[in-house]
Short mmCIF file of C-alpha atoms in Angstrom, two decimals:
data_model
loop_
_atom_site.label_atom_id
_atom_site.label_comp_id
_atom_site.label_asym_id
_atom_site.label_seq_id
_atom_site.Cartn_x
_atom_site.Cartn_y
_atom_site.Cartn_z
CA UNK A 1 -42.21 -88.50 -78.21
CA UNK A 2 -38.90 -87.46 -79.40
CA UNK A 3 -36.43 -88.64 -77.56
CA UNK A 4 -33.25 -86.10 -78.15
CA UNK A 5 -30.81 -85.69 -75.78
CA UNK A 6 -30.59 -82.61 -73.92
CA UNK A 7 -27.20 -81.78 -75.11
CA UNK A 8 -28.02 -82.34 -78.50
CA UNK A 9 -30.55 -79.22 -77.90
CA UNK A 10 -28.48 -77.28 -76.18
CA UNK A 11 -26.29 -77.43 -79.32
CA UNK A 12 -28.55 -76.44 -81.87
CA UNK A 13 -29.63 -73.31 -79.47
CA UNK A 14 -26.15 -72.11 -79.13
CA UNK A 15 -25.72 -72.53 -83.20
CA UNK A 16 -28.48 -70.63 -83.82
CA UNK A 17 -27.02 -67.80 -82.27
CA UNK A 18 -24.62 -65.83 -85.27
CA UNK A 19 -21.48 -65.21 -83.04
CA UNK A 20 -21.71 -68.66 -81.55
CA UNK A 21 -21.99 -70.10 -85.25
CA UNK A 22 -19.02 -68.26 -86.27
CA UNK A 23 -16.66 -69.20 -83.72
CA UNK A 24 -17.74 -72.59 -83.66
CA UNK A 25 -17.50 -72.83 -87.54
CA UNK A 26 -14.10 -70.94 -87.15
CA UNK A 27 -12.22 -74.19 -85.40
CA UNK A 28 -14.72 -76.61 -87.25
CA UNK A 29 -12.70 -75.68 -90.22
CA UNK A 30 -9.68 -76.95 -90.64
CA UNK A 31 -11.20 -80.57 -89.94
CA UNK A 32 -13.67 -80.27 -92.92
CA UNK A 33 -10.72 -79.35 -95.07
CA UNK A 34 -8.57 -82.42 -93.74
CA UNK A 35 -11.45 -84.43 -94.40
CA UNK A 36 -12.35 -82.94 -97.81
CA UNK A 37 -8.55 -83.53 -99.14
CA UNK A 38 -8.78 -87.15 -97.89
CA UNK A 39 -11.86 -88.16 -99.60
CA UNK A 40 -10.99 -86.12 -102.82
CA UNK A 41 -7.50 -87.72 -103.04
CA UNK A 42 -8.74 -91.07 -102.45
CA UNK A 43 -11.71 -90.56 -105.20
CA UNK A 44 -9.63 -89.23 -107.55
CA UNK A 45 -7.10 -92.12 -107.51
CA UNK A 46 -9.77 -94.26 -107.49
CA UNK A 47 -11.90 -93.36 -110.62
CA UNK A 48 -9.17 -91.59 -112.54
CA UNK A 49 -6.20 -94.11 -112.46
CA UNK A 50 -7.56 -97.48 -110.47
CA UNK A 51 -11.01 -97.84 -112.27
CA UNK A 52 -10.80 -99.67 -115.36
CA UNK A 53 -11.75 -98.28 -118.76
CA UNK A 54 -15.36 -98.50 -119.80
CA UNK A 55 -15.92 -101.31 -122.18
CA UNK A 56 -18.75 -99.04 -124.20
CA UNK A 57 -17.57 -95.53 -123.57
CA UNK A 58 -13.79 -95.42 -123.03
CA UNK A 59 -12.24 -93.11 -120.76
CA UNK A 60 -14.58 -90.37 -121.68
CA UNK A 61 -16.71 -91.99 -119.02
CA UNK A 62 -14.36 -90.76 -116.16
CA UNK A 63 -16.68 -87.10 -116.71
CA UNK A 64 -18.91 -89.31 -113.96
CA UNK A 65 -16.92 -88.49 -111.01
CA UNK A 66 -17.58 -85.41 -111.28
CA UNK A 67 -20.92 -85.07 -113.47
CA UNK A 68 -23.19 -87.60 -111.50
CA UNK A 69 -21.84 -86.11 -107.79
CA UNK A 70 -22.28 -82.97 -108.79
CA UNK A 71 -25.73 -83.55 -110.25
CA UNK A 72 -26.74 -85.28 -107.01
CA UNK A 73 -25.39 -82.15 -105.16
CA UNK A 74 -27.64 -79.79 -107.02
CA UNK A 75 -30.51 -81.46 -106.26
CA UNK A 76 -29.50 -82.11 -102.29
CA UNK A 77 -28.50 -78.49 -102.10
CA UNK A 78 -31.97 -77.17 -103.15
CA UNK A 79 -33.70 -79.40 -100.62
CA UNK A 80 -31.29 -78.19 -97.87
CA UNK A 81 -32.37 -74.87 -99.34
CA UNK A 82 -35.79 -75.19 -99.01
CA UNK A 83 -35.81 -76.81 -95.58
CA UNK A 84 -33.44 -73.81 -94.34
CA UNK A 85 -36.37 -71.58 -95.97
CA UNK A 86 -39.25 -73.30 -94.28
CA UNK A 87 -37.36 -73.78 -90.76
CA UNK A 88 -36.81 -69.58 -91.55
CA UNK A 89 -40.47 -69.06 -92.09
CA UNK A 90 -42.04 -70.59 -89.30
CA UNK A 91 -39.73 -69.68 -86.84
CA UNK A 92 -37.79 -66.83 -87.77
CA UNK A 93 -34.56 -68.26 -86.90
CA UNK A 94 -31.60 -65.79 -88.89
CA UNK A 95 -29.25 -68.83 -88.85
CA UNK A 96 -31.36 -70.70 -91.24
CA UNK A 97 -31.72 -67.78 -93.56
CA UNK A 98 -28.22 -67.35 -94.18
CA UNK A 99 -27.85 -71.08 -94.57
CA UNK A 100 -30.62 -70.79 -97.36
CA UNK A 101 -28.49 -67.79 -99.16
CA UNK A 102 -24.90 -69.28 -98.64
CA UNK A 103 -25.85 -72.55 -100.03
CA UNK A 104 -27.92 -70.76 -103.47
CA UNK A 105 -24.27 -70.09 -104.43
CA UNK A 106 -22.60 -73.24 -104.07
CA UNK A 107 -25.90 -75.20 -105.54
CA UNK A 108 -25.85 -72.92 -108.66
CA UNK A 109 -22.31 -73.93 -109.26
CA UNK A 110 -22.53 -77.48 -108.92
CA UNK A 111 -25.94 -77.06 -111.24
CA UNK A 112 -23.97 -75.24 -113.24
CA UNK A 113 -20.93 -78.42 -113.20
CA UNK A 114 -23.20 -80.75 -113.97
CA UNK A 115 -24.44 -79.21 -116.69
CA UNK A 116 -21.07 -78.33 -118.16
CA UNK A 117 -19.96 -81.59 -117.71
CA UNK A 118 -22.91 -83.31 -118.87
CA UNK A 119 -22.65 -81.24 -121.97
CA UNK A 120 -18.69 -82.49 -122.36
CA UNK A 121 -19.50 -85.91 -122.02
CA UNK A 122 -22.70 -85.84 -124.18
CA UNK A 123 -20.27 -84.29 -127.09
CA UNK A 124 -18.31 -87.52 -127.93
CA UNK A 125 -20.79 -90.19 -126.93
CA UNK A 126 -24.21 -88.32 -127.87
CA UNK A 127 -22.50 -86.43 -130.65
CA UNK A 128 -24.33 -83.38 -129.35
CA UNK A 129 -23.89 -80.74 -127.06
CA UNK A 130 -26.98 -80.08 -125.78
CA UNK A 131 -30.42 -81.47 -126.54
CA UNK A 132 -34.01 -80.36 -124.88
CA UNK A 133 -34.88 -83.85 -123.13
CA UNK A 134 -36.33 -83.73 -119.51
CA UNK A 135 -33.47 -84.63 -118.29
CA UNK A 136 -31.45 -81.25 -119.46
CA UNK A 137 -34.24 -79.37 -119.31
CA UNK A 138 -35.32 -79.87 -116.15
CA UNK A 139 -31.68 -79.49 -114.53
CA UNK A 140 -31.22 -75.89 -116.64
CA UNK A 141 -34.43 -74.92 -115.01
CA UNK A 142 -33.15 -75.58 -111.60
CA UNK A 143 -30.14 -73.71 -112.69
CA UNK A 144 -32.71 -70.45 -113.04
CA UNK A 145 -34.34 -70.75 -109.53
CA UNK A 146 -31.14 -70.59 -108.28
CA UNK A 147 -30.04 -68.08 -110.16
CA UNK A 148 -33.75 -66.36 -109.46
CA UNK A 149 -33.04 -66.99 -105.37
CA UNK A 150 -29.61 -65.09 -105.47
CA UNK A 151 -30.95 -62.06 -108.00
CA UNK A 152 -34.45 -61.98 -105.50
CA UNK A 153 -32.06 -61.87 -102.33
CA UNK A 154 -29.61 -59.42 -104.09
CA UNK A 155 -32.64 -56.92 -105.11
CA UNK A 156 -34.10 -56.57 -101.55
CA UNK A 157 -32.43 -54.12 -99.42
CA UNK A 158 -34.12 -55.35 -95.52
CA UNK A 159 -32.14 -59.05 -95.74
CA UNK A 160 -35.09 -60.22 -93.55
CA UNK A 161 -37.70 -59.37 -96.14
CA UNK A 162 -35.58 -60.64 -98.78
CA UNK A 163 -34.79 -63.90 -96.75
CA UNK A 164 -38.84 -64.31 -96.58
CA UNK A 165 -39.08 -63.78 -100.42
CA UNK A 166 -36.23 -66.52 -101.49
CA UNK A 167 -37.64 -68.71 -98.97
CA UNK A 168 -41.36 -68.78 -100.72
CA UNK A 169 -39.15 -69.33 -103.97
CA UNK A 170 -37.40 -71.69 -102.98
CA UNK A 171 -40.12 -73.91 -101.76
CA UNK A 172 -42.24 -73.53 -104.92
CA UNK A 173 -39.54 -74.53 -106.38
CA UNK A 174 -39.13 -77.97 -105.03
CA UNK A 175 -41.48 -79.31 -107.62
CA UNK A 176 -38.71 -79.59 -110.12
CA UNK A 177 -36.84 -81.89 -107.67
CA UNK A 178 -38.29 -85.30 -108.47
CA UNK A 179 -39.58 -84.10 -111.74
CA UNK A 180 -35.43 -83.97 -112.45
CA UNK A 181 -35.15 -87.41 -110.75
CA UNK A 182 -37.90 -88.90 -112.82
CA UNK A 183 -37.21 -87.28 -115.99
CA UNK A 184 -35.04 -90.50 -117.15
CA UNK A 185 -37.77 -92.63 -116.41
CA UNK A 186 -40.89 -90.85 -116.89
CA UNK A 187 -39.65 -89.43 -120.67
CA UNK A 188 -37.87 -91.04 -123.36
CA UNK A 189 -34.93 -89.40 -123.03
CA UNK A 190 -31.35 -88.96 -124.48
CA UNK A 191 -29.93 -89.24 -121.12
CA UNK A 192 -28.99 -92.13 -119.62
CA UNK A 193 -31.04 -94.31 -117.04
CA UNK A 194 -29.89 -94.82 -113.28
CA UNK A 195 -26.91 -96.82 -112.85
CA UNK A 196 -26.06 -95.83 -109.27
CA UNK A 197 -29.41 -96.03 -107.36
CA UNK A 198 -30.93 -99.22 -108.83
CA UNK A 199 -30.03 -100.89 -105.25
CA UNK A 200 -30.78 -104.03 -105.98
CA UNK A 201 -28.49 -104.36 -109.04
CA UNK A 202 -26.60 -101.85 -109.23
CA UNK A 203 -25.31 -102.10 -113.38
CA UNK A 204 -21.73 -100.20 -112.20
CA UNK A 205 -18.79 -102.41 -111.07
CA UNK A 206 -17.33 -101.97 -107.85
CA UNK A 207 -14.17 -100.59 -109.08
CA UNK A 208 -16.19 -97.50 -110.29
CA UNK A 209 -18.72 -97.55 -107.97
CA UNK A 210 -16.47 -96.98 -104.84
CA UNK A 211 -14.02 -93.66 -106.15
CA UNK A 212 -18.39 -92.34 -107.20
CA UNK A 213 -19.46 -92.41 -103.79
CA UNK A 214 -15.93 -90.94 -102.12
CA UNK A 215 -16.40 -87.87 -104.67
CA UNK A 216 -19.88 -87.67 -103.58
CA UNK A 217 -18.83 -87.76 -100.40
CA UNK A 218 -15.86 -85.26 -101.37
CA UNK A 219 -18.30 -83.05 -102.78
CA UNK A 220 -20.80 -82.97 -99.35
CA UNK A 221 -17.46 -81.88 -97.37
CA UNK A 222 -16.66 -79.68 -99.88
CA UNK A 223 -20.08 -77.62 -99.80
CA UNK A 224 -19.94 -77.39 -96.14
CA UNK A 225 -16.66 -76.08 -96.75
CA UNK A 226 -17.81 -73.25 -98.95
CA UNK A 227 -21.51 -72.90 -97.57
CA UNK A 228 -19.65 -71.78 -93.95
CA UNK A 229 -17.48 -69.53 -95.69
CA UNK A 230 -20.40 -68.12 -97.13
CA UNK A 231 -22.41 -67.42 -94.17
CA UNK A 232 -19.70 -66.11 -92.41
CA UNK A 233 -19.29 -63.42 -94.30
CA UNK A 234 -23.14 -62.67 -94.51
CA UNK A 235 -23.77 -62.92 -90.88
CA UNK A 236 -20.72 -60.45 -90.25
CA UNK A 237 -22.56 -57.83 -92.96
CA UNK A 238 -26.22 -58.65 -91.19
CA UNK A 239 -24.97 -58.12 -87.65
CA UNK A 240 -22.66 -55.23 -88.52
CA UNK A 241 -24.26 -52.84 -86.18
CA UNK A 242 -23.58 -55.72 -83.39
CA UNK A 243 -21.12 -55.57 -80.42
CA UNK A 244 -19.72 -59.45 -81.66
CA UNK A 245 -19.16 -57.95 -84.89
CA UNK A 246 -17.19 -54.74 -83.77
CA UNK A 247 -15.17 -56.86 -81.49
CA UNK A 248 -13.99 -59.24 -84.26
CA UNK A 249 -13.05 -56.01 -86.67
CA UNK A 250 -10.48 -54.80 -83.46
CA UNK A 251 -9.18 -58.10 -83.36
CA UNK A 252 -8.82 -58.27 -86.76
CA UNK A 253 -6.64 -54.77 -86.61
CA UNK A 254 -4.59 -56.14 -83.88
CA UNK A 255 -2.86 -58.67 -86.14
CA UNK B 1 0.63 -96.72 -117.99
CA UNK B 2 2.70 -93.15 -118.81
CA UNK B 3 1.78 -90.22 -118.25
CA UNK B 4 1.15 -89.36 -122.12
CA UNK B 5 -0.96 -92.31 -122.01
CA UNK B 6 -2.59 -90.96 -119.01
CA UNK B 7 -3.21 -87.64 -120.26
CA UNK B 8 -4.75 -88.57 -123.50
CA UNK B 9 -7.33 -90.57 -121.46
CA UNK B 10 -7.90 -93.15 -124.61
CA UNK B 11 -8.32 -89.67 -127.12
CA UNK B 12 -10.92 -88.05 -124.73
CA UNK B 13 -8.34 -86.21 -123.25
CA UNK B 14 -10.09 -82.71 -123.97
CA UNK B 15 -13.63 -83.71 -123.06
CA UNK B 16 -12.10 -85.42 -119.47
CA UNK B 17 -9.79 -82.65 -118.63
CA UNK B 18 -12.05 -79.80 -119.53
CA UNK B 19 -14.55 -81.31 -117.32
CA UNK B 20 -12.33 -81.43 -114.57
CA UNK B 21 -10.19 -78.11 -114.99
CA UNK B 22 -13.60 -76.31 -115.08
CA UNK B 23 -14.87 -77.82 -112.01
CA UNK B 24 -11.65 -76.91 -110.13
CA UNK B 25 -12.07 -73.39 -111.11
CA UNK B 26 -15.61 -73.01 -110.12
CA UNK B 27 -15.31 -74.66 -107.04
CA UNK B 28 -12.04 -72.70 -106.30
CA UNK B 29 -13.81 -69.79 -106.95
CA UNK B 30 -16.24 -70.58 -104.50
CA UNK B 31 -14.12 -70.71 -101.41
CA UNK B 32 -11.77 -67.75 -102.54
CA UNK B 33 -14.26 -65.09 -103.12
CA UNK B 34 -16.16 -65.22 -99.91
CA UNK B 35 -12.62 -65.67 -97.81
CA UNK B 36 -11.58 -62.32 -99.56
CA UNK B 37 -14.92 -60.33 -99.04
CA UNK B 38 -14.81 -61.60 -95.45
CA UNK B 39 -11.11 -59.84 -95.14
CA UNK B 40 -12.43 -56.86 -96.99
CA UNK B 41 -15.57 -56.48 -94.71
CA UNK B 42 -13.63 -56.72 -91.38
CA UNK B 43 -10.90 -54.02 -92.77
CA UNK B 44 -13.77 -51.60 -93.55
CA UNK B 45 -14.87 -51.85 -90.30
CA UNK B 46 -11.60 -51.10 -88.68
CA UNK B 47 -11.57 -48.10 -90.83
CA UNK B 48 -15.17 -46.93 -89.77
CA UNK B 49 -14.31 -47.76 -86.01
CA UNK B 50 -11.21 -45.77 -86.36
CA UNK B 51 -13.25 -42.81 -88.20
CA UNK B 52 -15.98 -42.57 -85.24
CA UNK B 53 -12.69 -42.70 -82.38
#
């Protein structure tokens, strides 16, 4: 049926365990961050000095490489989220409910970027900060559940009850996901149309289309960067009690 | 093209440049907060360890 290789297996068994996770993620590090830098230097260059002004919006339109990755992130984020809650659910693995509670954080922000940028850009071209399209609307609501995931988590004493409740919010909340997509096409909206995933024509020119997808790539690196850092610290609180855990604080002391 | 010219990003300069200062602080914020409770958690520890000795 499923043909994965037994390695491949063996991998995701010894990841699941916490200690194994951190030590792993420990020397995974510094690669993530080489590869972060790269793509984030290369995107940059790209879309803020190699692109070519926009012949309708000016230079304001540079916001993009930031506003439309980080928009895309909020929304992969979530579904990484709720995956991590449903994987948590059914088979109670801890590993996938600190994933789900390390990436709330880093979603929220780039939620929280997009709309903030969105808002910067719609200033000079909309002449408006804000308006209450579907498109907004729907991306400040997702903005709340993740906002609702981290207060739920943080009110819960017993992190494995609290992991269950996020996880059941987290997955109701999934609705909103193509319901953001969508909004630009089902509404009339302020907000602009697709430019990027209209693979058949694509209406963005190479130039700008190449520095997008390195950010969006940048941005992918980036919240595996700060999702491990995350659950690195919440696995060492969860396990505290654990022989792993008291054996990192001595080495920690012997620096 | 100068760096003036640069800067002013074709008079969105503010609009560009907030978006992107902002975004470096939140996402710095994001990696630096978790590094320093990590720290913080593990020199606890080595307190309570040294507490029960």
């Amino acid at each position: 049926m499923f043909l994965v290789p037994d390695a491949v297996v063996r991998f995701f068994h010894r990841m699941a365990s916490p200690p194994h996770f951190y030590a792993f993620t420990e020397k995974l590090m510094p690669w993530l961050v080489v590869v972060f830098v790269l793509l984030v230097s290369s995107g940059l260059y790209g879309g803020l000095y190699l692109a070519p002004t926009d012949y309708q919006q000016g230079d304001s339109y540079r916001i993009i490489y930031i506003h439309v990755p980080a928009a895309w992130m909020s929304l992969f984020i979530y579904v990484v989220m709720a995956i991590a809650g449903a994987i948590g659910l059914i088979w109670r693995i801890k590993l996938a409910e600190v994933v789900l509670i390390s990436s709330a954080s880093v979603g929220a922000s780039f939620t929280f970027i997009a709309l903030v940028t969105g808002s910067l850009w719609g200033k000079p071209m909309w002449g408006t900060w804000w308006v209450w399209d579907a498109r907004l609307t729907s991306e400040l609501i997702l903005l709340f559940l993740y906002l609702g995931v981290i207060g739920l988590y943080g009110a819960i004493d017993d992190k494995r009850v609290a992991s269950k409740a996020v996880a059941i919010l987290a997955l109701v909340g999934v609705v909103n996901i193509p319901i953001i997509h969508y909004s630009v096409e089902w509404w009339n909206t302020l907000h602009q149309g697709p430019t990027v995933t209209k693979m058949d024509k694509p209406s963005i020119h190479v130039t700008m289309l190449v520095p997008l997808l390195l950010m969006a790539l940048a941005f992918k690196a980036y919240y595996l960067i700060a999702m491990i850092q995350r659950a690195r610290v919440e696995l060492l609180q969860r396990e505290r009690n654990s022989q792993w855990v008291k054996n990192k604080a001595v080495e920690v002391d012997g620096l | 093209m100068s760096i003036q010219e640069f800067l002013y990003m074709g008079g969105y300069g503010f609009y560009v440049w907030t978006s992107y200062g902002l975004t470096l602080i939140v996402l710095i914020a994001n990696i630096v907060v978790p590094v320093i409770q990590r720290k913080q958690f593990l020199r606890q520890q080595v307190r309570k360890q040294k507490r029960q000795a």
